[in-house]
Short mmCIF file of C-alpha atoms in Angstrom, two decimals:
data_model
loop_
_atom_site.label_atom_id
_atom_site.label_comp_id
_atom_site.label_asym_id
_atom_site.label_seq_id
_atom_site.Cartn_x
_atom_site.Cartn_y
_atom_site.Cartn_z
CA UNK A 113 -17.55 -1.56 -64.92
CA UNK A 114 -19.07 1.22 -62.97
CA UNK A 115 -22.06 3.80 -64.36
CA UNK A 116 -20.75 7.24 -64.83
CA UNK A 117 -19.92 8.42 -61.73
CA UNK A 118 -20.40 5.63 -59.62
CA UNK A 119 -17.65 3.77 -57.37
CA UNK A 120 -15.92 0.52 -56.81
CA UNK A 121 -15.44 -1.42 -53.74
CA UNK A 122 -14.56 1.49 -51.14
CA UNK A 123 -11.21 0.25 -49.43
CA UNK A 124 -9.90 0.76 -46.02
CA UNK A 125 -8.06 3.86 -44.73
CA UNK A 126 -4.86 3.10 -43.62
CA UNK A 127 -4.31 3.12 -39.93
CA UNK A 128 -7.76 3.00 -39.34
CA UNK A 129 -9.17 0.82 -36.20
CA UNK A 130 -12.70 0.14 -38.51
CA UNK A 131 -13.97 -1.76 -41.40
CA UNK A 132 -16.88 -1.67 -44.07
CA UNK A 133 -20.11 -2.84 -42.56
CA UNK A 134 -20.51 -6.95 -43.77
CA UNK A 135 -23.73 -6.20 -45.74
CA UNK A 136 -21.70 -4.22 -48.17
CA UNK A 137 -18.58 -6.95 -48.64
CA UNK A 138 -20.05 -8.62 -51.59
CA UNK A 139 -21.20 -5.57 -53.70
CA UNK A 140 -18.51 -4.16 -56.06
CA UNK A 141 -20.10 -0.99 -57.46
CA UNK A 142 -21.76 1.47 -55.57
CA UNK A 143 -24.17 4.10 -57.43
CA UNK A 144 -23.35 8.14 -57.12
CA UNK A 145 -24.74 9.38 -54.01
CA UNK A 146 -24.39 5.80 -52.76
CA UNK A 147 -23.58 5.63 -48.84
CA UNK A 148 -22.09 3.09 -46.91
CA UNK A 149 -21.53 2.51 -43.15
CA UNK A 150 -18.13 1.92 -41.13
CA UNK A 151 -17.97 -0.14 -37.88
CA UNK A 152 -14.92 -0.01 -35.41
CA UNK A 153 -12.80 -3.45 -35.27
CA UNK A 154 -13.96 -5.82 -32.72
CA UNK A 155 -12.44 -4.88 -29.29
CA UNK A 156 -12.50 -1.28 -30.73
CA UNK A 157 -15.54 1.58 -29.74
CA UNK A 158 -16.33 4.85 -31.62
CA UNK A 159 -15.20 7.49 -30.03
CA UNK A 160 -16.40 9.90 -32.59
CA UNK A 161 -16.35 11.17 -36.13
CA UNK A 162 -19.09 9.88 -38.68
CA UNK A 163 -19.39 6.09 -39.93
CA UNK A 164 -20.28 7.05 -43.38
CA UNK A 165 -18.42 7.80 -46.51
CA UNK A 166 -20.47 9.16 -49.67
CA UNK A 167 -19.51 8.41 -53.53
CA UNK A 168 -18.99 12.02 -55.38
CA UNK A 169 -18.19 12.16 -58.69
CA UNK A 170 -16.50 8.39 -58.89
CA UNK A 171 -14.45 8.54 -55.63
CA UNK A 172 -15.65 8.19 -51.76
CA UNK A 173 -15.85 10.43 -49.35
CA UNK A 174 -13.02 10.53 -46.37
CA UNK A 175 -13.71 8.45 -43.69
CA UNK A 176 -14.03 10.27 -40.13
CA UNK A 177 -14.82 7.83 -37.67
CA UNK A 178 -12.31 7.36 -34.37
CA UNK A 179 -11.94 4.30 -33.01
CA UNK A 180 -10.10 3.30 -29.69
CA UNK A 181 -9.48 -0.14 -27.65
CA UNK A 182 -12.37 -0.70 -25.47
CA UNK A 183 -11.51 -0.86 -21.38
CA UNK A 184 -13.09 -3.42 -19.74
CA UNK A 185 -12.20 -1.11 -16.32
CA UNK A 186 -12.72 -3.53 -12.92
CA UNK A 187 -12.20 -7.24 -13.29
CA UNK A 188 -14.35 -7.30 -9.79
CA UNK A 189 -13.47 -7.09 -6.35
CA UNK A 190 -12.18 -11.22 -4.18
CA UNK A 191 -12.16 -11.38 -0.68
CA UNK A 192 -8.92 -12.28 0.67
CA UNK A 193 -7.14 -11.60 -2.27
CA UNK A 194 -6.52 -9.10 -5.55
CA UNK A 195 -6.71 -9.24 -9.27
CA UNK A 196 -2.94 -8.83 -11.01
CA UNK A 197 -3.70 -6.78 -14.26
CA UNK A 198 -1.84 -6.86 -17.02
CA UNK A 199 -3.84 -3.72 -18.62
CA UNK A 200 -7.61 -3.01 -18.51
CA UNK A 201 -8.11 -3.00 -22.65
CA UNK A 202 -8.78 -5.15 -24.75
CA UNK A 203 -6.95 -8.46 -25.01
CA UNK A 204 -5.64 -7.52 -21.63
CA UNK A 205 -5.90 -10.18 -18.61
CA UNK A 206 -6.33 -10.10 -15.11
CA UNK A 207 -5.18 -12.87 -12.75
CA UNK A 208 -6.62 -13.59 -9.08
CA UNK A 209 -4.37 -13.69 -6.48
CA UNK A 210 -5.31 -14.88 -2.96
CA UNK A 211 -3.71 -13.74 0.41
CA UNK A 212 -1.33 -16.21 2.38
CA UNK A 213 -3.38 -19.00 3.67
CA UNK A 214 -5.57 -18.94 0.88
CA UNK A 215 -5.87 -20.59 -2.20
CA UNK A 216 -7.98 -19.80 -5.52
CA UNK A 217 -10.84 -21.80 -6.20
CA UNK A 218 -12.16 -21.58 -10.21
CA UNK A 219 -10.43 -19.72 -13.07
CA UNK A 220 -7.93 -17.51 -12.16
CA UNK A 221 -7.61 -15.52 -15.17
CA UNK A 222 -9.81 -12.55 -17.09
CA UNK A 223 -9.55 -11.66 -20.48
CA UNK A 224 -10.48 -8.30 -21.70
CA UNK A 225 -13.09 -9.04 -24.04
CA UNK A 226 -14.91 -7.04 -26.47
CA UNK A 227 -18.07 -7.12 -23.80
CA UNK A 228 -16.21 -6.75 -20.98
CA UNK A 229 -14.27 -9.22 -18.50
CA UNK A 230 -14.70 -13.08 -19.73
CA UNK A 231 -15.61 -15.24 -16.66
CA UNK A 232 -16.51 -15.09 -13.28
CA UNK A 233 -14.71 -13.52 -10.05
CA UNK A 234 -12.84 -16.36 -8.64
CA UNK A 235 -13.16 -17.08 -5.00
CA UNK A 236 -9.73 -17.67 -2.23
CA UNK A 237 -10.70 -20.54 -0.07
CA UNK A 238 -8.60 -20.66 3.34
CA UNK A 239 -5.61 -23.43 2.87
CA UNK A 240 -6.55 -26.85 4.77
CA UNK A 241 -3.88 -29.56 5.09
CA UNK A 242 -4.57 -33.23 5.13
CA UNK A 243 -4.08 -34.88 8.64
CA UNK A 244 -0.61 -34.61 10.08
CA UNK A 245 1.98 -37.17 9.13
CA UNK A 246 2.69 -39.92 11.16
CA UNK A 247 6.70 -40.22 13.27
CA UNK A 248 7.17 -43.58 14.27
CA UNK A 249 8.21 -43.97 17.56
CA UNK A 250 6.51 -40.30 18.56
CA UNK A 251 3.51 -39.34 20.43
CA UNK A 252 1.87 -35.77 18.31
CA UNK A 253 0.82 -32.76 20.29
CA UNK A 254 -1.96 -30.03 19.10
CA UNK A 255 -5.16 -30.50 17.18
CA UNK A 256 -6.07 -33.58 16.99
CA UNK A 257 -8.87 -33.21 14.71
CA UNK A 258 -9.25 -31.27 11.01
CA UNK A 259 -9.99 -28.24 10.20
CA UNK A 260 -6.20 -28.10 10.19
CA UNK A 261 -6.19 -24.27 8.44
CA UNK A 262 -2.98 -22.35 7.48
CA UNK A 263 -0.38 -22.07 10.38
CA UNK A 264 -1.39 -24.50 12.17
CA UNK A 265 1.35 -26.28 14.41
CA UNK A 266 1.73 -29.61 15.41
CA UNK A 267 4.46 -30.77 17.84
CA UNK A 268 6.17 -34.16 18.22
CA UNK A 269 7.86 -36.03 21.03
CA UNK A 270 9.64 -38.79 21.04
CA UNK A 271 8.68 -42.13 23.46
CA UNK A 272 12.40 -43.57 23.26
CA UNK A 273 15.32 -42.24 21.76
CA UNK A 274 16.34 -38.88 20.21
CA UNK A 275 14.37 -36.93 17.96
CA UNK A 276 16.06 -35.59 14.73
CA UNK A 277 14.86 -32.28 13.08
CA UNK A 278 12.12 -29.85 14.30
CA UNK A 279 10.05 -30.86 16.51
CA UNK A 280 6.74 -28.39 15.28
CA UNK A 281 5.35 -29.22 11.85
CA UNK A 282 3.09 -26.65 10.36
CA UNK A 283 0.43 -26.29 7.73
CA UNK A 284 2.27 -24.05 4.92
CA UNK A 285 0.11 -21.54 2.22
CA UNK A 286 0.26 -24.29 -0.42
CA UNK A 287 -1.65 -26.64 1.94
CA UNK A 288 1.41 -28.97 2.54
CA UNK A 289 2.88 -29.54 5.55
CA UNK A 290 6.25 -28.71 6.78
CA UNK A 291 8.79 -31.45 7.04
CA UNK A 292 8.17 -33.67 10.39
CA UNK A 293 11.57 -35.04 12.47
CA UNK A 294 12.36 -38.65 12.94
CA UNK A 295 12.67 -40.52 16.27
CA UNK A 296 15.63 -42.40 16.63
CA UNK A 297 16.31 -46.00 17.98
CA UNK A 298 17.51 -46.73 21.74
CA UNK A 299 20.53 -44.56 22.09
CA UNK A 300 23.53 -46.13 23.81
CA UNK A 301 27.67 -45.49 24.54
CA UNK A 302 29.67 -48.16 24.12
CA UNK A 303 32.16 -48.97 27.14
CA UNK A 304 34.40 -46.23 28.11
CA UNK A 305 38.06 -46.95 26.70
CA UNK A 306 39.94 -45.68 30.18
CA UNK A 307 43.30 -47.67 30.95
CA UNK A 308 43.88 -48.51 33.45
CA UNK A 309 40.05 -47.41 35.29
CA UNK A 310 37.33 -49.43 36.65
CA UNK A 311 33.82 -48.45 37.63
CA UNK A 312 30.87 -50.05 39.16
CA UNK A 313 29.14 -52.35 37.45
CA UNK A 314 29.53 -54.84 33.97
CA UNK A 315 33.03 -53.23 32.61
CA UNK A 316 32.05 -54.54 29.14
CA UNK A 317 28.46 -53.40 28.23
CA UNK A 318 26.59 -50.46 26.74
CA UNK A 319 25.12 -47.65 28.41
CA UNK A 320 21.45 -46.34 28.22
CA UNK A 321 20.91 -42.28 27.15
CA UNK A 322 21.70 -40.44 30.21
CA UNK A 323 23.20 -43.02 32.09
CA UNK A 324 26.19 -42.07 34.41
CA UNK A 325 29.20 -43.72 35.67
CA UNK A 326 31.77 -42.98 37.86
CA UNK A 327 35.41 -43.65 36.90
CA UNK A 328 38.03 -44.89 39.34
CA UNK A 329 41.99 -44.96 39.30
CA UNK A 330 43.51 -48.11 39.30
CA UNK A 331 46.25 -48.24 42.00
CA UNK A 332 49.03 -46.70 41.62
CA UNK A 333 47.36 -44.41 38.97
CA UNK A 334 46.45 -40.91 39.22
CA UNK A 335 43.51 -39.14 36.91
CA UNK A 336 43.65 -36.30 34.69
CA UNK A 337 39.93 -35.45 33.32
CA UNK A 338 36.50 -35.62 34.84
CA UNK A 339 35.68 -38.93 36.74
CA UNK A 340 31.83 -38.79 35.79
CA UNK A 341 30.64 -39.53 32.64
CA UNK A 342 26.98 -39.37 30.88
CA UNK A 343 25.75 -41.17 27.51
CA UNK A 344 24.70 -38.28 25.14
CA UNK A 345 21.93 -38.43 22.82
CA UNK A 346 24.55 -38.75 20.02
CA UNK A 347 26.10 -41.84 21.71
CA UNK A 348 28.70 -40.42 22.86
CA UNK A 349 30.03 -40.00 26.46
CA UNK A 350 30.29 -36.28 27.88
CA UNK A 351 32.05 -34.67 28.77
CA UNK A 352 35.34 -36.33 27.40
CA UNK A 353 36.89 -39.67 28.56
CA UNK A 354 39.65 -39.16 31.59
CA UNK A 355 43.34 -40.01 30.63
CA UNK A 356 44.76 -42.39 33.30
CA UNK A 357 48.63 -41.81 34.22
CA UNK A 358 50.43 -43.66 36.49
CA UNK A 359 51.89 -42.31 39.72
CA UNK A 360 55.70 -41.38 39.87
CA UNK A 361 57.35 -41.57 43.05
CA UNK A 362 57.43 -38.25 44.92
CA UNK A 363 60.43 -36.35 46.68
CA UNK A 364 59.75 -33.14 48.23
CA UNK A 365 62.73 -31.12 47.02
CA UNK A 366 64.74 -31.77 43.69
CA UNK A 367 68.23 -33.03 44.76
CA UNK A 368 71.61 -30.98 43.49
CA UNK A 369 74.86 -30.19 44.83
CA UNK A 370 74.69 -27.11 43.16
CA UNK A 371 71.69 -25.71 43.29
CA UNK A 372 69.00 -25.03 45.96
CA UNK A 373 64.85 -24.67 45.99
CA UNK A 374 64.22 -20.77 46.57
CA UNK A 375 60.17 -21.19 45.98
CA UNK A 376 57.46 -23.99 44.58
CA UNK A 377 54.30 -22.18 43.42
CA UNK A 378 51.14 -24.02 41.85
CA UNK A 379 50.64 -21.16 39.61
CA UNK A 380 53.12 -22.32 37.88
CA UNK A 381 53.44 -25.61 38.15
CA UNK A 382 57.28 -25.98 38.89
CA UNK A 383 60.14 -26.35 41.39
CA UNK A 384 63.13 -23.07 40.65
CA UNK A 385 66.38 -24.08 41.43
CA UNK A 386 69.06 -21.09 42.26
CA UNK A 387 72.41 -22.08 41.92
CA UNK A 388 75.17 -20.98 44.82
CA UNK A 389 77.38 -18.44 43.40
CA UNK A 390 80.63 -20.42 42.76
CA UNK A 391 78.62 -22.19 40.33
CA UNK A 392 77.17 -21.35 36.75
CA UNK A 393 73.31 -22.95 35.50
CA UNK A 394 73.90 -23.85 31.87
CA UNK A 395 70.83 -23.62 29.26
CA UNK A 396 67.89 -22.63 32.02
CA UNK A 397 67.76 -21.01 35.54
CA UNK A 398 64.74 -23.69 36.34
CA UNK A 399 64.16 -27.58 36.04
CA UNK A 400 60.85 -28.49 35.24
CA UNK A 401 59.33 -32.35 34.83
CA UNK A 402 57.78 -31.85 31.54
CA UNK A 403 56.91 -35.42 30.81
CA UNK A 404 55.40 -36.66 33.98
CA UNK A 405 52.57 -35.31 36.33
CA UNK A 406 52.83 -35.53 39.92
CA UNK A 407 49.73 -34.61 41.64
CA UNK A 408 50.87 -34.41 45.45
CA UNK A 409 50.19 -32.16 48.48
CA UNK A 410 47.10 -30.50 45.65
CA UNK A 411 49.33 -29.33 43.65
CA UNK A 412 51.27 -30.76 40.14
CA UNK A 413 55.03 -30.70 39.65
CA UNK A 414 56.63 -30.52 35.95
CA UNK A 415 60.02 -31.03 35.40
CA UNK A 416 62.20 -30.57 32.36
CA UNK A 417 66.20 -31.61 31.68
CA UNK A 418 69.09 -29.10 32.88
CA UNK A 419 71.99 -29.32 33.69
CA UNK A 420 74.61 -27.43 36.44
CA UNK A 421 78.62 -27.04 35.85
#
């Protein structure tokens, strides 16, 4: 029960950032003329208005006091990097970020407290990679000794065979490093697969990278390709393998009793045959060999089926 005009337990305004004072939560009557004190919420500051209501008459005075979040403002200032804020209130956060090549070194993160920023300014260390990865087979060009900081490049070369992927490694922002090639085994081509060819040398073994050979006709045998050949680093032989045909017996002018050679040209390829006027070329006005290649006097002759009537 409360004395005549005295008041109970004063309760919260509604939408109000503050709260009764703690030495007042265990009293439940309050005298007339009895004052108690408001404080703002934690993470809340007055911003104005007065902390104290009054009981009058049995009731309690409005309560005036403003309240708004507190800003914490700056989380601080890191060399080589930035704070990422989220807000600069209360309950807000701020996360470190360092610049490419460097990495952060502490806590990250700053909460908005009700003091100010929790924690300490974290620091960006420059990125260092662990020594360079071994390649089998490979001799490593560059620093040879740590610090090996962000960007640095290390090259690789092979001793024998081929290498396989880039040759430069570097040292990335996370402090890896990039991934190295592979050197591999002796490269060789097997024996060229020419019929009827010979060249100098074993006719049945495999050639070194690089190694060249010279292809020869068998007699009687003509060539249609390159006659020198290298191993490639992929093991194969460039440029391509030569096709070997064999020679056809050469006459100078086709032979026809009713037709006659009126020109040869090695644009073309071909022997034209005009036919004397009494007589009629049936299907084509020329006669090309189409299936055999007759390199003679340097040029090639190509000759297909006609017929005259």
């Amino acid at each position: 029960m409360c004395s005549a005009g005295g008041c109970g337990v004063p309760l919260n305004t509604k939408d109000s950032d503050a709260n009764l004072a703690d030495k007042y939560i265990t009293m439940t009557s309050f005298p007339s003329g009895a004052k108690v004190y408001y404080v703002c919420n934690v993470g809340y500051t007055p911003v104005g208005g007065s902390r104290i209501r009054i009981c009058k008459n049995g009731n309690w005075t409005p309560l005036r006091l403003k309240c708004e979040l507190k800003s914490c403002g700056s989380a601080g200032e890191i060399l080589n990097g930035r704070f990422v804020y989220s807000g600069v209130e209360f309950g807000d956060t701020a996360t470190g970020v360092c610049d490419d090549g460097y990495t952060v070194v502490g806590q990250a993160t700053r909460n908005c407290m009700s003091n100010g920023w929790d924690g300490r300014i974290p620091v960006c260390e420059a990125v260092v990679c662990d020594e360079p990865p071994e390649v089998t087979g490979a001799e490593r060009r560059g620093p040879q000794e740590p610090p090996y900081s962000y960007k640095t490049v290390i090259s690789y070369r092979c001793r024998t065979g081929t290498l396989v992927g880039q040759k430069d490694i570097w040292c990335t922002k996370n402090g890896t490093w990039s991934a190295p090639p592979k050197c591999n085994g002796k490269i060789t081509c097997p024996s060229p697969n020419v019929a009827n060819a010979f060249w100098m040398g074993a006719q049945n073994r495999s050639f070194r990278y690089k190694e060249t050979i010279s292809i020869e006709c068998k007699r009687g045998y003509i060539m249609n390709g390159p006659n020198s050949i290298t191993c490639n680093n992929d093991g194969r032989w460039i440029p391509r393998l030569p096709d070997v045909v064999l020679k056809l017996p050469y006459s100078r002018n086709p032979t026809s009793t009713n037709a006659s050679v009126s020109e040869a040209t090695t644009g073309s390829n071909s022997n034209r045959w005009t036919h004397q006027q009494r007589h009629r070329l049936n299907h084509s006005s020329s006669q090309r060999l189409d299936s055999n290649h007759i390199s003679m006097h340097s040029f090639t002759i190509t000759v297909r089926k006609s017929s005259c009537s």
